[in-house]
Coordinates of C-alpha atoms and ligand atoms in Angstrom, one line a residue:
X1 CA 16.3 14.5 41.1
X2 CA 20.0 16.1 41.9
X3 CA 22.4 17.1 39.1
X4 CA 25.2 15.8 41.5
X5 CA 23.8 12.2 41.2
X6 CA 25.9 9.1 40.6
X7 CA 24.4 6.6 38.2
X8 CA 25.4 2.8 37.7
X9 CA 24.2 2.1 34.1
X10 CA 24.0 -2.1 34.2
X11 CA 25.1 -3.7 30.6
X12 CA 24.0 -7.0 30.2
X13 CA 22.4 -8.0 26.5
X14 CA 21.6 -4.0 25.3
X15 CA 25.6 -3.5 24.5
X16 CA 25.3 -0.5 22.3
X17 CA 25.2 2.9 22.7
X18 CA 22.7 4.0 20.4
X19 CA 19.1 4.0 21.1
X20 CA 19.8 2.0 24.7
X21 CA 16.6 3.7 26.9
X22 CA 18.8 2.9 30.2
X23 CA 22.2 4.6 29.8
X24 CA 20.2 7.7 27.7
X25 CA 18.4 8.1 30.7
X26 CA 21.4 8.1 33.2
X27 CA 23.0 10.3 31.1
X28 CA 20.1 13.1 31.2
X29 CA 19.7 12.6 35.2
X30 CA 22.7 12.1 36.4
X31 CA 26.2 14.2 36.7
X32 CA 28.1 11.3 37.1
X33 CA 27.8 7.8 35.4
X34 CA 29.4 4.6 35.9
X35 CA 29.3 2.0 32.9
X36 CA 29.1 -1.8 34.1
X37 CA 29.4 -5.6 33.1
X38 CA 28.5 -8.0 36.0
X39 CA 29.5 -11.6 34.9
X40 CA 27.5 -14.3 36.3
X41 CA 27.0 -16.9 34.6
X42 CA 25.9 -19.5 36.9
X43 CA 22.7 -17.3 37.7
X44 CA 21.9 -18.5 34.0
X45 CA 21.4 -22.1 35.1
X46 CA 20.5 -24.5 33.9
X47 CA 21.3 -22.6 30.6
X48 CA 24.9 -21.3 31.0
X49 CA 26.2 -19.6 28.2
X50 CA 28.1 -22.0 25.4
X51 CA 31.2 -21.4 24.1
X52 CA 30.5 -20.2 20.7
X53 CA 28.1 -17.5 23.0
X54 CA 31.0 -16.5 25.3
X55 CA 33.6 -16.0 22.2
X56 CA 30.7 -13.3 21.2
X57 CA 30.9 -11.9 24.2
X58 CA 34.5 -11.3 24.9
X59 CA 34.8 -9.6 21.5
X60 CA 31.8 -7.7 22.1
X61 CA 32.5 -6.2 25.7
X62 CA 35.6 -5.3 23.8
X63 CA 33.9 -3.2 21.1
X64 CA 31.5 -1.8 23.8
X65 CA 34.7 -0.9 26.4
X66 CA 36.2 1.2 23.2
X67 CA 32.9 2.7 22.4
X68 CA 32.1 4.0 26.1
X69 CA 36.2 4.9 26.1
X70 CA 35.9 7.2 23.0
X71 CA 32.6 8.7 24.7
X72 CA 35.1 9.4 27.8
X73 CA 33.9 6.6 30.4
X74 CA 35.3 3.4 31.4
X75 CA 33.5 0.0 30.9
X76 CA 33.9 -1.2 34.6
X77 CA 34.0 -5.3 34.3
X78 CA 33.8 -7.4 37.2
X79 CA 31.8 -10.8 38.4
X80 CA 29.0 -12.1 40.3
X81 CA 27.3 -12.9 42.5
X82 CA 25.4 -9.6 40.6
X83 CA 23.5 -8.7 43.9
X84 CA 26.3 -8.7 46.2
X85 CA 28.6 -7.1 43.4
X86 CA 26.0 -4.2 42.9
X87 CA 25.9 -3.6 46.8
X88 CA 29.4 -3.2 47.3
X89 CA 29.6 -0.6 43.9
X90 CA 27.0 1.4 44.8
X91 CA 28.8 1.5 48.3
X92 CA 31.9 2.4 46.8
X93 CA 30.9 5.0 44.6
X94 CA 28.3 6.6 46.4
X95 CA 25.4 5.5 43.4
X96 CA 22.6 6.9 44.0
X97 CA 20.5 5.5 41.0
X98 CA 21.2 1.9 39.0
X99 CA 19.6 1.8 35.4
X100 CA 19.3 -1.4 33.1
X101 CA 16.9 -3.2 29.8
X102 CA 15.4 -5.4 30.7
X103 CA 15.7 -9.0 29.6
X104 CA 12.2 -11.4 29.4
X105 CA 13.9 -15.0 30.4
X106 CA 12.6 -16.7 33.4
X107 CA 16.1 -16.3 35.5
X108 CA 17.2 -12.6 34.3
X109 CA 13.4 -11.5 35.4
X110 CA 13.3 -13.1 38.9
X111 CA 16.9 -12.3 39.8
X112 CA 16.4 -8.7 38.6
X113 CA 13.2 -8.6 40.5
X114 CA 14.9 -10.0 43.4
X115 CA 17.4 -7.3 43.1
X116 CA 15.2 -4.4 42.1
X117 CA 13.4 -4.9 45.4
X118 CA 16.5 -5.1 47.4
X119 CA 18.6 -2.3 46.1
X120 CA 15.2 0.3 46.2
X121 CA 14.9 -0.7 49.9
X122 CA 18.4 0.3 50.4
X123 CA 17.6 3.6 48.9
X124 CA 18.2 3.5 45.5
X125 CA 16.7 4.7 42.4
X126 CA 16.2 1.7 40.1
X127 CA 14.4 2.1 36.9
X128 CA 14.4 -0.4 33.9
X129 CA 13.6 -0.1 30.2
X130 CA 12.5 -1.9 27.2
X131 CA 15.2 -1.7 24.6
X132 CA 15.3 -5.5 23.1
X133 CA 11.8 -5.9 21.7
X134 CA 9.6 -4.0 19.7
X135 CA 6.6 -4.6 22.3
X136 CA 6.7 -6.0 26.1
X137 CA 5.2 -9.7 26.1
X138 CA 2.8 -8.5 29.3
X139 CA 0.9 -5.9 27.3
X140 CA -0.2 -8.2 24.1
X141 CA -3.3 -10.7 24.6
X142 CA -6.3 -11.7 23.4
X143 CA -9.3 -10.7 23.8
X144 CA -10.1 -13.1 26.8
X145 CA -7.2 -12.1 28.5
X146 CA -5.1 -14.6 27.4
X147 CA -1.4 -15.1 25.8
X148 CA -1.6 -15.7 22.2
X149 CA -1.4 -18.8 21.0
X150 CA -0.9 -19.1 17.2
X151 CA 2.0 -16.5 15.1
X152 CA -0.5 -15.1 13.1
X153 CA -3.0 -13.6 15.5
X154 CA -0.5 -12.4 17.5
X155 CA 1.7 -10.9 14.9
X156 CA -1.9 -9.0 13.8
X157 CA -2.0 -7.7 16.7
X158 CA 1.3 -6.4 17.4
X159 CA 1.9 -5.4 13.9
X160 CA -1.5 -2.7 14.5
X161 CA 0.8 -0.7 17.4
X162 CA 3.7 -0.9 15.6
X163 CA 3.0 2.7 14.3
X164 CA 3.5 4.0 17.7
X165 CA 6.9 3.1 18.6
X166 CA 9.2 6.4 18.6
X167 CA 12.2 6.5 16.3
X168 CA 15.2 5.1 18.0
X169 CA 17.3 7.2 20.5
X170 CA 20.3 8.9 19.3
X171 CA 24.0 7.2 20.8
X172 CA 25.0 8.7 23.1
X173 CA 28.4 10.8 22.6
X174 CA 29.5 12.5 25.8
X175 CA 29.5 10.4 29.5
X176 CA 30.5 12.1 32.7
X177 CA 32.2 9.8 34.7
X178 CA 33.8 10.5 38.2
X179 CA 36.6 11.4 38.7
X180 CA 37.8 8.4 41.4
X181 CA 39.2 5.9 38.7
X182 CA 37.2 2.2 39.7
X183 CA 39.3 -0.6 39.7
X184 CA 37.9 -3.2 36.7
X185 CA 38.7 -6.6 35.1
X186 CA 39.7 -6.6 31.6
X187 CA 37.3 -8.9 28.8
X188 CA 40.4 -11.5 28.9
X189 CA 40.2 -12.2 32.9
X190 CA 36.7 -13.3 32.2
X191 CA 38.3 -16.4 30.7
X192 CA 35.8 -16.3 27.8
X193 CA 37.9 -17.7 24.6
X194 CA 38.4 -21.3 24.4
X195 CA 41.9 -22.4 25.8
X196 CA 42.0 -24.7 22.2
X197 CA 42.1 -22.0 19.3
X198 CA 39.2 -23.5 17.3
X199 CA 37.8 -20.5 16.8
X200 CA 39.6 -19.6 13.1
X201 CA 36.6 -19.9 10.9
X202 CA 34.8 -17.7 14.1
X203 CA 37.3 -14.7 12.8
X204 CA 37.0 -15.2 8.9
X205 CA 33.0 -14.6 9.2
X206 CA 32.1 -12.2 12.2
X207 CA 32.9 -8.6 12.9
X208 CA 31.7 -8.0 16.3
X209 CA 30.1 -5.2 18.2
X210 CA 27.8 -2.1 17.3
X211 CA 29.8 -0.7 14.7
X212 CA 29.9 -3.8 13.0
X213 CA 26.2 -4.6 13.6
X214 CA 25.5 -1.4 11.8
X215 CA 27.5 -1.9 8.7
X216 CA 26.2 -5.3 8.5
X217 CA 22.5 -4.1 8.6
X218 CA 23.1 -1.4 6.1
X219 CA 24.9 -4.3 3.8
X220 CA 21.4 -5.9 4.2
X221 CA 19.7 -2.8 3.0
X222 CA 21.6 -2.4 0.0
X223 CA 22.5 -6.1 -0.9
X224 CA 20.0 -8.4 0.5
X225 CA 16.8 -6.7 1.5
X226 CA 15.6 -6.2 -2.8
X227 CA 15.7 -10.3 -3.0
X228 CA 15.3 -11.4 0.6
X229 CA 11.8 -13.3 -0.3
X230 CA 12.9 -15.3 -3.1
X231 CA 16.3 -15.8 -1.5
X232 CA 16.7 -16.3 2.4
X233 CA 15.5 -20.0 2.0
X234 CA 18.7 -21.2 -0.4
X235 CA 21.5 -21.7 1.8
X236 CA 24.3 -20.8 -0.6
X237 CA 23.0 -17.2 -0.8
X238 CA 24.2 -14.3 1.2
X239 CA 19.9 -13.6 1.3
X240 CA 19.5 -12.8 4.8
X241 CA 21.1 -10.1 7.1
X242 CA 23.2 -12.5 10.1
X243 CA 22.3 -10.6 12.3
X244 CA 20.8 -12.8 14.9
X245 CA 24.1 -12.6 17.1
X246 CA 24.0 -9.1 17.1
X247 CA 20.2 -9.0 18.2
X248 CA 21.0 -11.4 20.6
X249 CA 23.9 -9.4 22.5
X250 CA 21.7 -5.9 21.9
X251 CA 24.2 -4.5 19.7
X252 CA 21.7 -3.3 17.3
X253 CA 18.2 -2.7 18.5
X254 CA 14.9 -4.3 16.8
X255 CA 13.6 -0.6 17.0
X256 CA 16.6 0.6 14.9
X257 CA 15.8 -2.3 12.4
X258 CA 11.9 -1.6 11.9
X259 CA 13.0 2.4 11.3
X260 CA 15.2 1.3 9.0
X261 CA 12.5 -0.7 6.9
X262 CA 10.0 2.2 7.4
X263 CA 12.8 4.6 5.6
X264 CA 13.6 1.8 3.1
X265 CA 9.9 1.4 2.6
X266 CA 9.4 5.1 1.8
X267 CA 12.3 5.0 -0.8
X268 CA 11.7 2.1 -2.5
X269 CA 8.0 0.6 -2.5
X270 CA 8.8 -2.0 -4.9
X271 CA 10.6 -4.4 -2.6
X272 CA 7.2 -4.2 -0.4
X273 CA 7.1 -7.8 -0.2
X274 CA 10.8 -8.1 1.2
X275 CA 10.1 -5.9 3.4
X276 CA 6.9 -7.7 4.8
X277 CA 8.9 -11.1 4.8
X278 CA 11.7 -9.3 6.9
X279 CA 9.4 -7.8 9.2
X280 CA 7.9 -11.5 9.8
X281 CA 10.8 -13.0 11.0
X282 CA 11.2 -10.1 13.2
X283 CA 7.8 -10.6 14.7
X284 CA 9.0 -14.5 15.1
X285 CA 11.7 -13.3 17.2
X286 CA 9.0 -11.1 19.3
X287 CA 6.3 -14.5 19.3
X288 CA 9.6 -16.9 21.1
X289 CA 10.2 -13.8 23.7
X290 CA 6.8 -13.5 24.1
X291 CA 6.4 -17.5 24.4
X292 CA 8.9 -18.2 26.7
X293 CA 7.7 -14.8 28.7
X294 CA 4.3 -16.4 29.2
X295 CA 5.1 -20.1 29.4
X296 CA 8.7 -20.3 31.2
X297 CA 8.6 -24.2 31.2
X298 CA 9.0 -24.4 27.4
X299 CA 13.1 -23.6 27.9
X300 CA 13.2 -27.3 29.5
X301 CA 9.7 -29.3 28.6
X302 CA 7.6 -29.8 25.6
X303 CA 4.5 -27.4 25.3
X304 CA 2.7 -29.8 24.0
X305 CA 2.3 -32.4 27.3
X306 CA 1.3 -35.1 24.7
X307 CA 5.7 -35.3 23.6
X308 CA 6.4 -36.4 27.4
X309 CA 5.0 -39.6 26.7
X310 CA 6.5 -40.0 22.8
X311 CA 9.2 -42.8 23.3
X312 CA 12.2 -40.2 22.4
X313 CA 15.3 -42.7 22.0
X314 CA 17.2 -43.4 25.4
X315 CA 20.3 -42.1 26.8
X316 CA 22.3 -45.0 25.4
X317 CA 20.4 -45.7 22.4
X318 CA 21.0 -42.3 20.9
X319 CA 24.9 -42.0 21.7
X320 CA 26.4 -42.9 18.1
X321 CA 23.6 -41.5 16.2
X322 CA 23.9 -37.9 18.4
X323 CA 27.4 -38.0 17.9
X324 CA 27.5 -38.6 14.1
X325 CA 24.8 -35.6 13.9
X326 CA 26.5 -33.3 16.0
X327 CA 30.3 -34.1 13.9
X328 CA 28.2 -33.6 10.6
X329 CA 28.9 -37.6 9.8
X330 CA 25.3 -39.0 9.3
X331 CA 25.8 -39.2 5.8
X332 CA 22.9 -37.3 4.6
X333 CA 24.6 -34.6 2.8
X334 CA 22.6 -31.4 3.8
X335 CA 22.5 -32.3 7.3
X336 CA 26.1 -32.5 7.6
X337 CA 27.1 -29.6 5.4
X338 CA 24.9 -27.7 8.0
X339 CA 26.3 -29.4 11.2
X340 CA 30.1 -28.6 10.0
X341 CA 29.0 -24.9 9.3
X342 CA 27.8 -24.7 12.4
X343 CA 31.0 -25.8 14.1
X344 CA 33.5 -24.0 12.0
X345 CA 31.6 -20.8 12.2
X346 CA 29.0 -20.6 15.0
X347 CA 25.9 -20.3 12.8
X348 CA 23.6 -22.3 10.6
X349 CA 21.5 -20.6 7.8
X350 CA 17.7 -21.1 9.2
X351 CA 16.5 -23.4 6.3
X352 CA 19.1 -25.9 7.6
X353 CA 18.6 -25.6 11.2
X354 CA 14.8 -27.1 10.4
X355 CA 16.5 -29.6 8.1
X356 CA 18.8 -30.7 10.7
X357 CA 16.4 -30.2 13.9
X358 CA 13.6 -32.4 11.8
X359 CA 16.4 -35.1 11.2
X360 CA 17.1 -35.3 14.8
X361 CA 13.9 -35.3 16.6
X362 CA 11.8 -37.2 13.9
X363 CA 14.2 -39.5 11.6
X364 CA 16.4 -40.6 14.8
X365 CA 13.7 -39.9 17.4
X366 CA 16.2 -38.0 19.7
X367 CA 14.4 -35.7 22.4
X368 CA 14.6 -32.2 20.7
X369 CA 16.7 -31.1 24.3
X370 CA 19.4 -32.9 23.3
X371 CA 19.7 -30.5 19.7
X372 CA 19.0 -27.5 21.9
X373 CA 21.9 -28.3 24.1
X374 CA 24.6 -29.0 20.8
X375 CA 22.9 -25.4 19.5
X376 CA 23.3 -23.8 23.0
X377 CA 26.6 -24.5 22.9
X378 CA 27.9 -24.0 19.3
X379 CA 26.2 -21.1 18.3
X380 CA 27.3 -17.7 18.9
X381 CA 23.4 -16.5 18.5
X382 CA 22.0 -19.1 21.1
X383 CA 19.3 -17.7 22.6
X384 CA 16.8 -19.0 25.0
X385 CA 14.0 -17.5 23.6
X386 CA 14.7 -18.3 19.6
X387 CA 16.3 -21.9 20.2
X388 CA 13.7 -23.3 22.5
X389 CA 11.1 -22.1 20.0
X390 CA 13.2 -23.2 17.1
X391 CA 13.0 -26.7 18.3
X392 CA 10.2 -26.9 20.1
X393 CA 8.9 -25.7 16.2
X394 CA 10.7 -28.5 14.7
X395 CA 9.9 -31.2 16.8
X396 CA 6.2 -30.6 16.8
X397 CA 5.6 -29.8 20.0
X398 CA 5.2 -26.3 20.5
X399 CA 2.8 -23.5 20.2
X400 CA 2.2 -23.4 16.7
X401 CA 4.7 -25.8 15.6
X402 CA 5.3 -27.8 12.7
X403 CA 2.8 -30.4 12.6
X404 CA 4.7 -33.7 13.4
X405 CA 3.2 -35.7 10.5
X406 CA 5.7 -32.7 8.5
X407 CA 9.1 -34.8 8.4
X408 CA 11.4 -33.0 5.9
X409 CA 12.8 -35.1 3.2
X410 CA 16.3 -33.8 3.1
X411 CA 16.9 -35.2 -0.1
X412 CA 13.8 -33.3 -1.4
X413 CA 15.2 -30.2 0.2
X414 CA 18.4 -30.4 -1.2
X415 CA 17.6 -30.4 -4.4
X416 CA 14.9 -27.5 -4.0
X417 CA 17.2 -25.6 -1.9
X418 CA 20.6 -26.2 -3.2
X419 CA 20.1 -27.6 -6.3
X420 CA 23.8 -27.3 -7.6
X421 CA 25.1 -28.4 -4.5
X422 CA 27.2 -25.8 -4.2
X423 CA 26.1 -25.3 0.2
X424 CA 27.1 -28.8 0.3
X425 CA 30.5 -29.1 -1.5
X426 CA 31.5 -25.9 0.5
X427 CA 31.4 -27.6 3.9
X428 CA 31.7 -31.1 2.4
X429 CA 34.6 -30.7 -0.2
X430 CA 35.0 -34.4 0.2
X431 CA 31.8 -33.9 -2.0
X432 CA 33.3 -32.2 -4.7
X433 CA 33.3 -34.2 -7.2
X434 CA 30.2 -36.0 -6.6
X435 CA 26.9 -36.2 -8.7
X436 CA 23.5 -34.4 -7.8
X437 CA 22.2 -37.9 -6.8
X438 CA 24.8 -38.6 -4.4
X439 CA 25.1 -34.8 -3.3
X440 CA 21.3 -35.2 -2.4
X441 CA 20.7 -38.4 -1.1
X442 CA 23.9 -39.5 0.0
X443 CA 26.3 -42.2 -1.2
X444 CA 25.8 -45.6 -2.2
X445 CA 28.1 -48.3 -0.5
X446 CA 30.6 -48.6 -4.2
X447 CA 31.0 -45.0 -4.6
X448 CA 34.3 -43.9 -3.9
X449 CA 34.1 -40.3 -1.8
X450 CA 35.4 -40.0 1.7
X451 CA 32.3 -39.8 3.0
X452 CA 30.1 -41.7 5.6
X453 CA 27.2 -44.3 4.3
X454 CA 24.1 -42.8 5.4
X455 CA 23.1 -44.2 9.1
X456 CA 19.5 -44.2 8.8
X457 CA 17.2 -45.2 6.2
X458 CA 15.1 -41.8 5.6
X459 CA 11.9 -43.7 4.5
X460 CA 12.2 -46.7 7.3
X461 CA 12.9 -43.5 9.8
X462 CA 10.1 -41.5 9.2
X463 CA 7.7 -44.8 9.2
X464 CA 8.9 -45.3 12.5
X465 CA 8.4 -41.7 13.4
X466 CA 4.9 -41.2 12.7
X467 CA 3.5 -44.6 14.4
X468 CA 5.4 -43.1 17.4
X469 CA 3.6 -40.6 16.5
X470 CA 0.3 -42.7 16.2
X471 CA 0.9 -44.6 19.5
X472 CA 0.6 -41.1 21.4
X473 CA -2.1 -40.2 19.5
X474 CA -4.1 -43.1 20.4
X475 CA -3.1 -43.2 24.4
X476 CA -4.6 -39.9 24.4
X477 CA -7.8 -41.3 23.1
X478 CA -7.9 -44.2 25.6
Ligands
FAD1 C1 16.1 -25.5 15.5 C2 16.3 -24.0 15.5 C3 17.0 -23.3 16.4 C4 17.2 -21.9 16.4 N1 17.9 -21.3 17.4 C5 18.1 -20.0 17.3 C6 18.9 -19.3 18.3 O1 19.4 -19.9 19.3 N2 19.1 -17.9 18.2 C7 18.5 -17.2 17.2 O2 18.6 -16.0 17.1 N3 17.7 -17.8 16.3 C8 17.5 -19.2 16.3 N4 16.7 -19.8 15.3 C9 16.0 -18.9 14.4 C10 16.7 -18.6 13.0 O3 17.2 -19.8 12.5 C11 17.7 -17.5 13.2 O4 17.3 -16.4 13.9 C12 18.2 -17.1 11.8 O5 18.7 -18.1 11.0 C13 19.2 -16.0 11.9 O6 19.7 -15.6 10.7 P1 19.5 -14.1 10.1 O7 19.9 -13.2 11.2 O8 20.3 -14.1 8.9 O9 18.0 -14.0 9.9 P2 17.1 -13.0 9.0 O10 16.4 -13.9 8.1 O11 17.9 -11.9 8.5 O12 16.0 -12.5 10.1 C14 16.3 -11.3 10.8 C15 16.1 -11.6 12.3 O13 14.8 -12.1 12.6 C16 14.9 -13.1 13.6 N5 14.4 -14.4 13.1 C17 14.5 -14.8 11.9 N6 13.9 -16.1 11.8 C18 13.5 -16.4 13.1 C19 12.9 -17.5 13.6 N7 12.5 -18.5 12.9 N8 12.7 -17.5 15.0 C20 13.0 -16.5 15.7 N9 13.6 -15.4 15.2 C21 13.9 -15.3 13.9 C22 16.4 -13.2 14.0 O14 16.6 -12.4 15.2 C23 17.1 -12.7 12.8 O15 18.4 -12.2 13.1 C24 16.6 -21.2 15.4 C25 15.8 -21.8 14.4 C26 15.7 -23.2 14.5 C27 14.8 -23.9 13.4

């Protein structure tokens, strides 16, 4: 290694400066280092980012270009193909090394393969890190030498080694750059933010970048962590931390997050139960990494072969019924409220996904791709790991899914989860002066409210559902 070595440090969902293994590690090698953003999203196909993910992201790139700027480098910006872009940087600059994280989707790892093997043959340095989950999906399996299967075995087993991850790195303050200024596109040529401004509600709810990722995670400390058990399921309740977006774009790091819990834990051992619940749903969002690591197909296809041959509603038979679900119009109070959270602010509280995913897939027997293409698009957390396992959860037909005899009632769970209807009359005011009855089950044809007759029967529905369910059932026994 040579103190005069020029190092291109490669941002892609690690956009922080704190505890990021990849630019700490350029910075202690190299004398010179060159921050960068390739954007290229058509080598995420078929899963292109939405545009609730790409509103993120310009606001994000923003934050990280004024982080490295007080730090004294400049975020260079420009666009793919990322190969062809990193060839003809390092052979401006002279870059002698290229450090990234690594990401675990099916695309990001062959393409970064692809490139890793390419640019070393050229002669450079490449070395990559884990920075976005608390252990690497290759290095957890069972005792036969196989991936996990089931949540809670594998969550055991992780949870054992968790003791041995290192505290998180410190940010990093200081970045050499050199002294040739690189010519860079700005967030706003990336064409990000939607031509149409209907991103209001967007800028009411989210602060963006690491900064704000931090404040929002100490928030969760201090506010939300001492109830998050008894809380995180009522929609209505600021009980969980939001900050799935932030994971998602690497703003904040899980490793940051279980140090956090350990100090919390050392401070206050009453809210041990909290802090075993939080740490849960952390190790859910290591299980759909490690899922999707291990079985690349379940992005696209049913993990359980036995859904290919369910008779999910056709093309033209699900049109209206998509459409009123996607607009929050099916008239089943919950689902809606959910649907028109989702679209006025890029997020759904979790209870109400699996309300809404169940509704889909089960009561109107559209194919669970369909919801995972509306979420890829309208949430500004999509993520391929968490939303294929989401649904593939909710539809029944994953690893360790939700048995598909379990159809939610969302009457049922209205009532136990909002039972003042006060989720509901937020993003339904039209509901505002309805009755619990009608705030749970929907309205009857002479009541007067604004406010769509249900389109399904929920009992008829789920009858239907499970002899669909049946009929696959049985063609697996013949
Ligand atoms: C149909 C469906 C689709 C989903 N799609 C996504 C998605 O695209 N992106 C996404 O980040 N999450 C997705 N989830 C998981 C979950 O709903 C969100 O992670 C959670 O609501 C985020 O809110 P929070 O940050 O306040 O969570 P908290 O309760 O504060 O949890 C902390 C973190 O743990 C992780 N986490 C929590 N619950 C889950 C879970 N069930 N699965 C995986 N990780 C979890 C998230 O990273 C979250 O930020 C989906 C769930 C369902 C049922």
């Amino acid at each position: 290694m040579d103190r005069t070595d020029t190092a291109l440090v490669w941002f892609r969902r690690d956009l922080r400066l704190a505890d990021n293994p990849a630019l700490t590690a350029a910075v202690n090698q190299c004398a010179r280092v060159i921050p960068l953003y390739i954007h290229a999203p058509d080598e995420a196909a078929p899963w292109i980012p939405g545009r609730a993910s790409n509103w993120w992201l310009h606001h994000s790139l923003c934050a990280l270009q004024r982080e490295l700027h007080q730090a004294g480098a400049k975020l260079i910006i420009a666009t793919g193909p990322t190969l062809e872009r990193l060839q003809h940087i390092v052979r401006q600059t002279g870059a002698t090394h290229l450090f990234w994280n690594r990401n675990y989707d099916p695309t990001s790892m062959s393409r970064d393969r692809d490139i890793k093997q390419r640019l070393t043959g050229q002669g450079l340095s490449c070395q990559s890190f884990n920075a976005n989950l608390l252990s690497e999906p290759a290095s957890i399996l069972t005792g036969q030498g196989t991936p996990y299967k089931v949540f809670g075995a594998y969550w055991r087993t992780v949870s054992g080694q968790l003791h041995q991850i290192p505290p998180p790195l410190p940010p990093v303050r200081r970045i050499s750059s050199p002294s040739k200024d690189l010519p860079t596109l700005s967030p706003g040529d990336l064409a990000l933010l939607p031509r149409i401004p209907w991103d209001g509600g967007f800028h009411s709810v989210w602060q963006t970048g690491e900064q704000a990722a931090l404040e929002r995670w100490e928030q969760f400390l201090l506010h939300a962590l001492p109830a998050y058990d008894r809380l995180r399921d009522f929609p209505d309740r600021d009980g969980t931390s939001r900050l799935s977006p932030h994971l998602h774009f690497g703003e904040i790091s899980p490793r940051q997050l279980l140090w956090g819990l350990r100090q919390q834990a050392d401070q206050s051992p009453a809210t041990v139960t909290h802090l075993e619940r939080i740490h849960s749903q952390l190790g859910w969002r290591e299980f759909a990494h490690y899922i999707l690591y291990h079985s690349p197909r379940s992005a696209n296809q049913s993990l359980d072969r036995r859904f290919e041959k369910l008779a999910w509603k056709a093309d033209d038979e699900q049109d209206a019924e998509l459409q009123a679900w996607q607009r929050g119009e099916t008239g089943i109070p919950i689902v809606d409220a959910g649907m028109r959270e989702l679209w006025q602010t890029g997020w759904m509280h979790n209870r109400v996904r699996m309300l809404v995913a169940s509704l889909l897939t089960k009561n109107l027997g559209v194919h669970w791709l369909q919801g995972a293409r509306w979420f890829w698009d309208t949430l500004v957390d999509a993520d391929l790991a968490n939303n294929s396992l989401g649904w593939q959860w909710s539809a029944g037909c994953g690893v360790d899914a939700a048995p598909y005899f379990r159809i939610f009632n969302p009457a049922t769970q209205a009532k136990r989860f909002d039972p003042e209807g006060r989720y509901i009359k937020r993003w339904l005011p039209e509901l505002t002066g309805a009755g619990k009855n009608v705030l749970y089950s929907g309205r009857l044809s002479d009541e007067p409210f604004d406010y769509p007759l249900p389109i399904l029967d929920l009992s008829r529905s789920r009858r239907d559902a499970l002899q669909r369910w049946e009929r696959i059932k049985r063609q697996q026994r013949e």
